[in-house]
Amino acid sequence: MVTIGLICDRVRWDEKELIKAVRKRGAKPLIIDQKNIFFDITGCSDNIPEADIYLQRSVSTLKGLYISKILEEKGHTVINSFESSRICADKLLTTLALAKAGIPTPRTLVAFDIESGLEALEQLRYPAVIKPVIGSWGRFVALLKDRQTARSIMEERVFMGALYQTFYIQEYIEKIDKKDIRSFVVGDRVIAAIYRVAVKDELRTNTALGGRAEPCPITPEIENLSLRAAEAVGGNGVYGIDILIGDKGMVVNEVNHTVEFHTTVPVTGIDVPGLIIDYVLERVK
Amino acid sequence: MAKGNCPECDAKIEIEDPVIREVTECPECGAELEVVEVKGDKIKFSVVELSGEDWGE
Ligand SMILES: Nc1ncnc2c1ncn2[C@@H]1O[C@H](COP(=O)(O)OP(=O)(O)OP(=O)(O)O)[C@@H](O)[C@H]1O
Ligand SMILES: [Mg+2]
Ligand SMILES: [Zn+2]
């Protein structure tokens, strides 16, 4: 019997559905609780619970990344790979990868100092968007309306710690219909897509912030952009692609590597966890 | 069905096939809870900490 190791720190609805999907396919789910384990990274002793393949589901990005790397160094296969996860976990690295692959993405400038950040903003023009390079759920993604707000937000971030002192500043994409697209890439297929609609007066469409989800047809354009974006960050895995729609068309905002699908399943009726597990089992062969 | 009580408001909470680290919201007080122990059909919950700065997808 095939065993799939699920590396978790939280077991949410998403993880429970993955566990069910594994059982339904006659395989064995092995939940690896991040909190209950230590790793020998110099010796060859291996106390990692044995599985044929591992699926990374950690909510804590950095811990998840380290565990994936350790598992890979010990010869195990992890979905997604460490290299690709490292790129997705960091918006700066993702943008570099997307730009290198020639994929349309919002114009982004990076600065490490408030004064040079303000200079960058003169080029981008206001309003612009600032984001922490590591982070999710729309946390601290802010609209910079003018020079004064930009300065005070950057000043605050300097006090928030090292993670926030890399100023990732981006052109503001005015959304047509206030909608974003989230598509799901599993292996070499786009299996689902939803629109995410922001609540009134909110820049961010995140469902964690009250945004609403609607079904979205997978058009050839969405399919093509999504597959290229997944490929650009390493491919061969499960990805959530965030697409913004502005007046110049679709641009890829970012690529997520440990996708949540609790909103997508009820809205689209697509068995996202089932399709993820089918792909994981395919990779065991 | 396994059962337990909310550590915040004592409401009774039932979960099917509980899993350690499973998260759930208390239907009475809205506290975010995590399953920390399962013994037979008894669940022990604890309130989950606030989210970390690197949490997410
Ligand atoms: N350049 C932009 N112009 C306009 N809106 C933007 C821009 N960048 C991000 N947003 C909005 O802010 C929201 C959060 O941004 P982003 O996805 O980059 O951050 P995140 O914290 O990683 O969120 P997620 O968990 O959705 O991946 C997005 O859903 C999008 O609607
Ligand atoms: Mg994200
Ligand atoms: Zn309660």
Tab-separated table of C-alpha atoms and ligand atoms in Angstrom:
chain	number	residue	atom	x	y	z
A	1	MET	CA	0.000	0.000	0.000
A	2	VAL	CA	1.240	3.467	-0.865
A	3	THR	CA	1.750	5.827	2.072
A	4	ILE	CA	1.445	9.576	1.623
A	5	GLY	CA	3.059	11.691	4.320
A	6	LEU	CA	1.180	14.922	4.968
A	7	ILE	CA	3.379	17.443	6.734
A	8	CYS	CA	1.100	19.645	8.802
A	9	ASP	CA	1.090	22.139	11.629
A	10	ARG	CA	-2.654	22.738	11.413
A	11	VAL	CA	-5.223	20.263	10.211
A	12	ARG	CA	-7.844	22.451	8.557
A	13	TRP	CA	-10.809	21.434	6.437
A	14	ASP	CA	-8.400	21.301	3.500
A	15	GLU	CA	-6.127	18.751	5.175
A	16	LYS	CA	-9.067	16.643	6.339
A	17	GLU	CA	-10.328	16.463	2.762
A	18	LEU	CA	-6.857	15.457	1.568
A	19	ILE	CA	-6.794	12.703	4.192
A	20	LYS	CA	-10.204	11.462	3.019
A	21	ALA	CA	-9.069	11.563	-0.614
A	22	VAL	CA	-5.982	9.486	0.218
A	23	ARG	CA	-8.120	6.840	1.966
A	24	LYS	CA	-10.652	6.805	-0.846
A	25	ARG	CA	-7.891	5.838	-3.260
A	26	GLY	CA	-6.783	2.894	-1.156
A	27	ALA	CA	-3.610	4.617	0.045
A	28	LYS	CA	-2.550	5.380	3.594
A	29	PRO	CA	-2.375	8.944	4.931
A	30	LEU	CA	0.379	9.571	7.446
A	31	ILE	CA	0.023	12.884	9.235
A	32	ILE	CA	3.374	14.243	10.272
A	33	ASP	CA	2.850	16.789	13.005
A	34	GLN	CA	5.598	19.335	12.682
A	35	LYS	CA	5.488	20.031	16.424
A	36	ASN	CA	6.323	16.445	17.403
A	37	ILE	CA	9.485	15.836	15.498
A	38	PHE	CA	13.146	16.737	15.369
A	39	PHE	CA	15.600	16.103	12.579
A	40	ASP	CA	19.195	14.952	12.587
A	41	ILE	CA	20.721	17.118	9.899
A	42	THR	CA	24.375	16.191	10.324
A	43	GLY	CA	24.211	12.476	10.934
A	44	CYS	CA	22.573	9.829	8.830
A	45	SER	CA	20.024	8.769	11.424
A	46	ASP	CA	16.617	9.217	9.955
A	47	ASN	CA	13.673	9.431	12.351
A	48	ILE	CA	11.378	10.749	9.650
A	49	PRO	CA	8.107	8.766	9.610
A	50	GLU	CA	8.304	6.626	6.517
A	51	ALA	CA	6.173	7.384	3.492
A	52	ASP	CA	6.508	6.844	-0.256
A	53	ILE	CA	6.035	10.519	-0.947
A	54	TYR	CA	5.420	13.659	1.130
A	55	LEU	CA	2.963	16.469	0.603
A	56	GLN	CA	3.958	19.751	2.242
A	57	ARG	CA	0.929	21.371	3.926
A	58	SER	CA	2.544	23.539	6.596
A	59	VAL	CA	0.872	26.871	7.224
A	60	SER	CA	4.117	28.167	8.641
A	61	THR	CA	6.096	28.939	5.500
A	62	LEU	CA	9.633	28.916	6.857
A	63	LYS	CA	9.208	25.734	8.882
A	64	GLY	CA	7.640	24.068	5.867
A	65	LEU	CA	10.529	25.098	3.655
A	66	TYR	CA	13.146	23.735	6.039
A	67	ILE	CA	11.332	20.435	6.438
A	68	SER	CA	11.008	20.030	2.677
A	69	LYS	CA	14.720	20.661	2.244
A	70	ILE	CA	15.660	18.191	4.973
A	71	LEU	CA	13.417	15.499	3.485
A	72	GLU	CA	14.850	16.028	0.024
A	73	GLU	CA	18.423	15.847	1.306
A	74	LYS	CA	17.533	12.515	2.906
A	75	GLY	CA	16.405	11.263	-0.494
A	76	HIS	CA	12.649	11.686	-0.229
A	77	THR	CA	10.289	13.240	-2.751
A	78	VAL	CA	8.310	16.231	-1.518
A	79	ILE	CA	5.514	18.012	-3.329
A	80	ASN	CA	6.225	20.813	-4.027
A	81	SER	CA	9.975	20.683	-4.324
A	82	PHE	CA	12.059	22.824	-1.982
A	83	GLU	CA	13.552	24.873	-4.820
A	84	SER	CA	10.218	25.816	-6.273
A	85	SER	CA	8.643	26.450	-2.852
A	86	ARG	CA	11.489	28.757	-1.944
A	87	ILE	CA	10.718	30.871	-4.986
A	88	CYS	CA	6.958	30.916	-4.315
A	89	ALA	CA	7.415	31.716	-0.632
A	90	ASP	CA	9.216	34.926	-1.493
A	91	LYS	CA	7.468	37.533	-3.645
A	92	LEU	CA	10.760	39.061	-4.741
A	93	LEU	CA	12.067	35.719	-6.028
A	94	THR	CA	8.711	34.950	-7.656
A	95	THR	CA	8.672	38.256	-9.511
A	96	LEU	CA	12.238	37.697	-10.726
A	97	ALA	CA	11.264	34.245	-12.025
A	98	LEU	CA	8.103	35.504	-13.735
A	99	ALA	CA	9.915	38.418	-15.354
A	100	LYS	CA	12.723	36.153	-16.538
A	101	ALA	CA	10.188	33.859	-18.190
A	102	GLY	CA	8.578	36.819	-19.937
A	103	ILE	CA	5.270	36.402	-18.122
A	104	PRO	CA	3.235	39.586	-17.703
A	105	THR	CA	3.445	40.697	-14.072
A	106	PRO	CA	2.989	44.083	-12.367
A	107	ARG	CA	5.992	46.367	-12.643
A	108	THR	CA	7.888	45.985	-9.359
A	109	LEU	CA	10.719	47.966	-7.817
A	110	VAL	CA	12.668	46.917	-4.744
A	111	ALA	CA	14.453	49.196	-2.277
A	112	PHE	CA	16.192	48.657	1.035
A	113	ASP	CA	15.998	52.145	2.376
A	114	ILE	CA	13.184	54.663	2.852
A	115	GLU	CA	14.734	57.407	0.714
A	116	SER	CA	15.420	55.072	-2.204
A	117	GLY	CA	11.960	53.586	-1.730
A	118	LEU	CA	10.490	57.068	-2.146
A	119	GLU	CA	12.607	57.565	-5.270
A	120	ALA	CA	11.331	54.302	-6.675
A	121	LEU	CA	7.802	55.479	-5.994
A	122	GLU	CA	8.396	58.665	-8.019
A	123	GLN	CA	9.062	56.383	-10.993
A	124	LEU	CA	6.099	54.127	-10.355
A	125	ARG	CA	3.777	57.029	-9.508
A	126	TYR	CA	1.025	56.973	-6.883
A	127	PRO	CA	-1.027	55.068	-5.971
A	128	ALA	CA	1.284	52.078	-5.652
A	129	VAL	CA	1.241	48.906	-3.604
A	130	ILE	CA	3.723	47.767	-0.959
A	131	LYS	CA	3.944	44.177	0.309
A	132	PRO	CA	6.126	42.162	2.652
A	133	VAL	CA	8.233	39.767	0.555
A	134	ILE	CA	7.137	36.871	2.754
A	135	GLY	CA	3.558	36.711	3.900
A	136	SER	CA	0.098	35.800	2.800
A	137	TRP	CA	-3.637	36.275	3.244
A	138	GLY	CA	-3.179	39.904	2.262
A	139	ARG	CA	-1.400	40.748	5.515
A	140	PHE	CA	0.260	44.178	5.370
A	141	VAL	CA	-0.414	44.574	1.662
A	142	ALA	CA	-1.063	48.309	1.531
A	143	LEU	CA	-1.973	50.983	-0.947
A	144	LEU	CA	0.404	53.940	-0.972
A	145	LYS	CA	-1.694	56.921	-1.995
A	146	ASP	CA	0.919	59.635	-1.766
A	147	ARG	CA	4.426	60.441	-0.628
A	148	GLN	CA	3.421	61.150	2.976
A	149	THR	CA	1.632	57.849	3.491
A	150	ALA	CA	4.441	56.012	1.715
A	151	ARG	CA	6.996	57.502	4.075
A	152	SER	CA	5.049	56.731	7.225
A	153	ILE	CA	4.227	53.186	6.149
A	154	MET	CA	7.875	52.486	5.334
A	155	GLU	CA	8.943	54.036	8.643
A	156	GLU	CA	6.589	51.695	10.449
A	157	ARG	CA	7.931	48.703	8.564
A	158	VAL	CA	11.465	49.492	9.599
A	159	PHE	CA	10.301	48.921	13.170
A	160	MET	CA	8.423	45.748	12.289
A	161	GLY	CA	11.641	43.789	11.816
A	162	ALA	CA	13.990	42.529	9.157
A	163	LEU	CA	11.309	40.761	7.143
A	164	TYR	CA	9.574	44.065	6.411
A	165	GLN	CA	12.631	46.167	5.588
A	166	THR	CA	12.825	44.952	2.028
A	167	PHE	CA	10.464	47.346	0.314
A	168	TYR	CA	8.713	45.486	-2.480
A	169	ILE	CA	6.849	48.230	-4.280
A	170	GLN	CA	4.546	47.557	-7.132
A	171	GLU	CA	2.491	49.351	-9.739
A	172	TYR	CA	-1.166	49.476	-8.695
A	173	ILE	CA	-3.368	47.475	-11.042
A	174	GLU	CA	-6.829	48.977	-11.042
A	175	LYS	CA	-9.104	45.962	-11.160
A	176	ILE	CA	-11.736	45.675	-13.827
A	177	ASP	CA	-14.947	44.635	-12.000
A	178	LYS	CA	-12.981	44.552	-8.688
A	179	LYS	CA	-12.088	40.939	-9.441
A	180	ASP	CA	-8.953	38.782	-9.321
A	181	ILE	CA	-8.553	35.250	-10.583
A	182	ARG	CA	-7.104	32.329	-8.636
A	183	SER	CA	-6.362	29.293	-10.751
A	184	PHE	CA	-5.134	25.891	-9.632
A	185	VAL	CA	-2.377	24.069	-11.471
A	186	VAL	CA	-1.889	20.393	-10.667
A	187	GLY	CA	0.962	18.784	-12.621
A	188	ASP	CA	0.519	19.933	-16.197
A	189	ARG	CA	-3.167	20.804	-15.955
A	190	VAL	CA	-5.256	23.745	-14.804
A	191	ILE	CA	-7.998	22.021	-12.814
A	192	ALA	CA	-10.044	24.925	-11.462
A	193	ALA	CA	-10.365	28.682	-11.303
A	194	ILE	CA	-12.358	31.146	-9.257
A	195	TYR	CA	-12.887	34.869	-9.288
A	196	ARG	CA	-12.159	36.615	-6.011
A	197	VAL	CA	-14.161	39.752	-5.475
A	198	ALA	CA	-13.033	42.361	-2.948
A	199	VAL	CA	-15.454	43.838	-0.435
A	200	LYS	CA	-16.237	47.493	-1.058
A	201	ASP	CA	-13.343	49.955	-0.645
A	202	GLU	CA	-10.832	47.184	-0.155
A	203	LEU	CA	-7.808	46.709	-2.380
A	204	ARG	CA	-7.388	43.090	-1.404
A	205	THR	CA	-9.672	40.309	-2.601
A	206	ASN	CA	-8.558	37.714	-0.041
A	207	THR	CA	-11.415	35.614	1.276
A	208	ALA	CA	-9.723	35.838	4.672
A	209	LEU	CA	-10.634	39.541	4.484
A	210	GLY	CA	-14.250	39.057	3.498
A	211	GLY	CA	-13.684	38.748	-0.265
A	212	ARG	CA	-16.204	36.648	-2.123
A	213	ALA	CA	-15.534	33.770	-4.527
A	214	GLU	CA	-17.346	33.052	-7.787
A	215	PRO	CA	-16.809	30.308	-10.356
A	216	CYS	CA	-14.562	31.302	-13.254
A	217	PRO	CA	-14.345	29.481	-16.594
A	218	ILE	CA	-10.851	28.278	-17.506
A	219	THR	CA	-10.317	30.230	-20.712
A	220	PRO	CA	-7.351	29.410	-22.993
A	221	GLU	CA	-5.712	32.644	-21.791
A	222	ILE	CA	-6.029	31.681	-18.117
A	223	GLU	CA	-4.827	28.182	-18.879
A	224	ASN	CA	-1.825	29.361	-20.820
A	225	LEU	CA	-0.772	32.028	-18.307
A	226	SER	CA	-1.226	29.681	-15.345
A	227	LEU	CA	0.802	26.843	-16.848
A	228	ARG	CA	3.589	29.206	-17.852
A	229	ALA	CA	3.646	30.782	-14.379
A	230	ALA	CA	3.848	27.369	-12.692
A	231	GLU	CA	6.630	26.361	-15.073
A	232	ALA	CA	8.516	29.589	-14.345
A	233	VAL	CA	8.794	28.767	-10.634
A	234	GLY	CA	9.781	25.140	-11.231
A	235	GLY	CA	6.608	23.345	-12.305
A	236	ASN	CA	5.976	19.683	-11.372
A	237	GLY	CA	3.708	20.391	-8.473
A	238	VAL	CA	0.537	21.947	-7.129
A	239	TYR	CA	0.217	25.712	-7.493
A	240	GLY	CA	-2.273	28.490	-6.870
A	241	ILE	CA	-1.809	31.234	-9.451
A	242	ASP	CA	-3.068	34.730	-8.623
A	243	ILE	CA	-3.977	36.740	-11.694
A	244	LEU	CA	-4.922	40.414	-11.688
A	245	ILE	CA	-7.040	41.869	-14.486
A	246	GLY	CA	-6.240	45.473	-15.293
A	247	ASP	CA	-6.901	47.670	-18.290
A	248	LYS	CA	-3.937	46.115	-20.129
A	249	GLY	CA	-5.229	42.595	-19.598
A	250	MET	CA	-4.186	39.768	-17.303
A	251	VAL	CA	-0.994	39.848	-15.261
A	252	VAL	CA	0.286	37.189	-12.895
A	253	ASN	CA	0.481	38.618	-9.393
A	254	GLU	CA	2.053	35.664	-7.653
A	255	VAL	CA	2.280	31.913	-7.327
A	256	ASN	CA	1.375	30.077	-4.113
A	257	HIS	CA	2.883	26.712	-3.239
A	258	THR	CA	0.701	25.293	-0.430
A	259	VAL	CA	-2.715	26.019	-1.838
A	260	GLU	CA	-5.887	26.351	0.164
A	261	PHE	CA	-9.065	25.225	-1.557
A	262	HIS	CA	-11.807	25.414	1.082
A	263	THR	CA	-13.446	28.256	-0.854
A	264	THR	CA	-12.921	26.822	-4.328
A	265	VAL	CA	-14.478	23.391	-3.758
A	266	PRO	CA	-17.972	24.572	-2.753
A	267	VAL	CA	-17.993	27.325	-5.389
A	268	THR	CA	-16.867	25.212	-8.367
A	269	GLY	CA	-17.889	21.715	-7.306
A	270	ILE	CA	-14.455	20.543	-8.450
A	271	ASP	CA	-12.793	17.876	-6.337
A	272	VAL	CA	-9.529	19.779	-5.856
A	273	PRO	CA	-8.230	17.549	-3.012
A	274	GLY	CA	-9.015	14.404	-5.034
A	275	LEU	CA	-7.156	15.717	-8.076
A	276	ILE	CA	-4.181	16.726	-5.917
A	277	ILE	CA	-3.967	13.238	-4.430
A	278	ASP	CA	-4.331	11.612	-7.892
A	279	TYR	CA	-1.325	13.650	-8.958
A	280	VAL	CA	0.669	12.763	-5.836
A	281	LEU	CA	-0.017	9.054	-6.428
A	282	GLU	CA	1.038	9.419	-10.062
A	283	ARG	CA	4.351	10.829	-8.874
A	284	VAL	CA	4.991	7.721	-6.730
A	285	LYS	CA	5.062	5.486	-9.819
B	1	MET	CA	-18.626	11.412	16.805
B	2	ALA	CA	-16.108	12.541	19.386
B	3	LYS	CA	-16.915	15.330	21.841
B	4	GLY	CA	-15.164	17.950	23.869
B	5	ASN	CA	-15.722	21.322	25.474
B	6	CYS	CA	-14.603	24.766	24.476
B	7	PRO	CA	-11.880	25.923	26.927
B	8	GLU	CA	-13.209	29.483	26.605
B	9	CYS	CA	-16.970	29.102	27.051
B	10	ASP	CA	-17.449	25.405	27.837
B	11	ALA	CA	-19.792	24.839	24.872
B	12	LYS	CA	-20.027	21.227	23.739
B	13	ILE	CA	-18.298	20.613	20.398
B	14	GLU	CA	-18.563	17.458	18.291
B	15	ILE	CA	-16.135	16.396	15.569
B	16	GLU	CA	-16.161	13.433	13.218
B	17	ASP	CA	-12.818	11.559	13.046
B	18	PRO	CA	-10.867	14.176	14.985
B	19	VAL	CA	-7.204	14.574	14.145
B	20	ILE	CA	-4.526	16.094	16.375
B	21	ARG	CA	-3.890	19.731	15.287
B	22	GLU	CA	-7.294	19.897	13.664
B	23	VAL	CA	-8.615	23.426	13.879
B	24	THR	CA	-12.195	24.375	14.445
B	25	GLU	CA	-14.188	27.385	15.513
B	26	CYS	CA	-16.348	27.239	18.640
B	27	PRO	CA	-19.945	27.570	17.430
B	28	GLU	CA	-20.889	29.448	20.615
B	29	CYS	CA	-18.122	31.961	21.265
B	30	GLY	CA	-16.203	31.893	17.984
B	31	ALA	CA	-12.849	31.050	19.611
B	32	GLU	CA	-10.391	29.360	17.260
B	33	LEU	CA	-9.588	25.990	18.730
B	34	GLU	CA	-7.159	23.204	18.054
B	35	VAL	CA	-7.533	19.520	18.913
B	36	VAL	CA	-4.644	18.655	21.226
B	37	GLU	CA	-5.679	15.239	22.518
B	38	VAL	CA	-8.086	12.501	21.493
B	39	LYS	CA	-8.868	9.669	23.912
B	40	GLY	CA	-11.628	7.358	22.736
B	41	ASP	CA	-14.470	9.722	21.959
B	42	LYS	CA	-13.188	12.532	24.191
B	43	ILE	CA	-11.433	15.530	22.676
B	44	LYS	CA	-9.308	18.082	24.438
B	45	PHE	CA	-9.143	21.503	22.804
B	46	SER	CA	-6.876	24.457	23.329
B	47	VAL	CA	-7.183	27.978	22.009
B	48	VAL	CA	-4.871	28.558	19.061
B	49	GLU	CA	-2.255	31.239	19.104
B	50	LEU	CA	-2.427	34.234	16.761
B	51	SER	CA	-1.084	33.712	13.270
B	52	GLY	CA	2.633	34.052	12.631
B	53	GLU	CA	4.149	36.536	10.243
B	54	ASP	CA	5.106	33.864	7.717
B	55	TRP	CA	1.808	32.001	7.751
B	56	GLY	CA	-0.209	31.367	4.650
B	57	GLU	CA	-0.254	29.714	1.274
C	1	LIG	N1	-0.300	45.444	-7.699
C	1	LIG	C1	-1.539	45.316	-7.235
C	1	LIG	N2	-2.524	46.132	-7.665
C	1	LIG	C2	-3.786	46.013	-7.189
C	1	LIG	N3	-4.162	45.113	-6.273
C	1	LIG	C3	-3.229	44.270	-5.788
C	1	LIG	C4	-1.870	44.330	-6.252
C	1	LIG	N4	-1.178	43.383	-5.613
C	1	LIG	C5	-2.031	42.758	-4.785
C	1	LIG	N5	-3.272	43.284	-4.870
C	1	LIG	C6	-4.458	42.837	-4.121
C	1	LIG	O1	-4.098	42.539	-2.804
C	1	LIG	C7	-4.405	41.191	-2.472
C	1	LIG	C8	-3.271	40.557	-1.686
C	1	LIG	O2	-2.075	40.627	-2.431
C	1	LIG	P1	-1.092	39.397	-2.662
C	1	LIG	O3	-1.838	38.248	-3.246
C	1	LIG	O4	0.061	39.864	-3.441
C	1	LIG	O5	-0.659	39.114	-1.183
C	1	LIG	P2	-0.730	37.825	-0.306
C	1	LIG	O6	-0.658	38.320	1.086
C	1	LIG	O7	0.260	36.851	-0.756
C	1	LIG	O8	-2.174	37.229	-0.552
C	1	LIG	P3	-2.616	35.765	-1.021
C	1	LIG	O9	-2.773	34.992	0.213
C	1	LIG	O10	-3.906	36.051	-1.756
C	1	LIG	O11	-1.614	35.187	-1.924
C	1	LIG	C9	-4.639	40.470	-3.785
C	1	LIG	O12	-5.678	39.571	-3.669
C	1	LIG	C10	-4.975	41.588	-4.754
C	1	LIG	O13	-6.368	41.708	-4.915
C	2	MG	MG	0.224	34.787	-1.513
C	3	ZN	ZN	-16.558	28.696	22.973
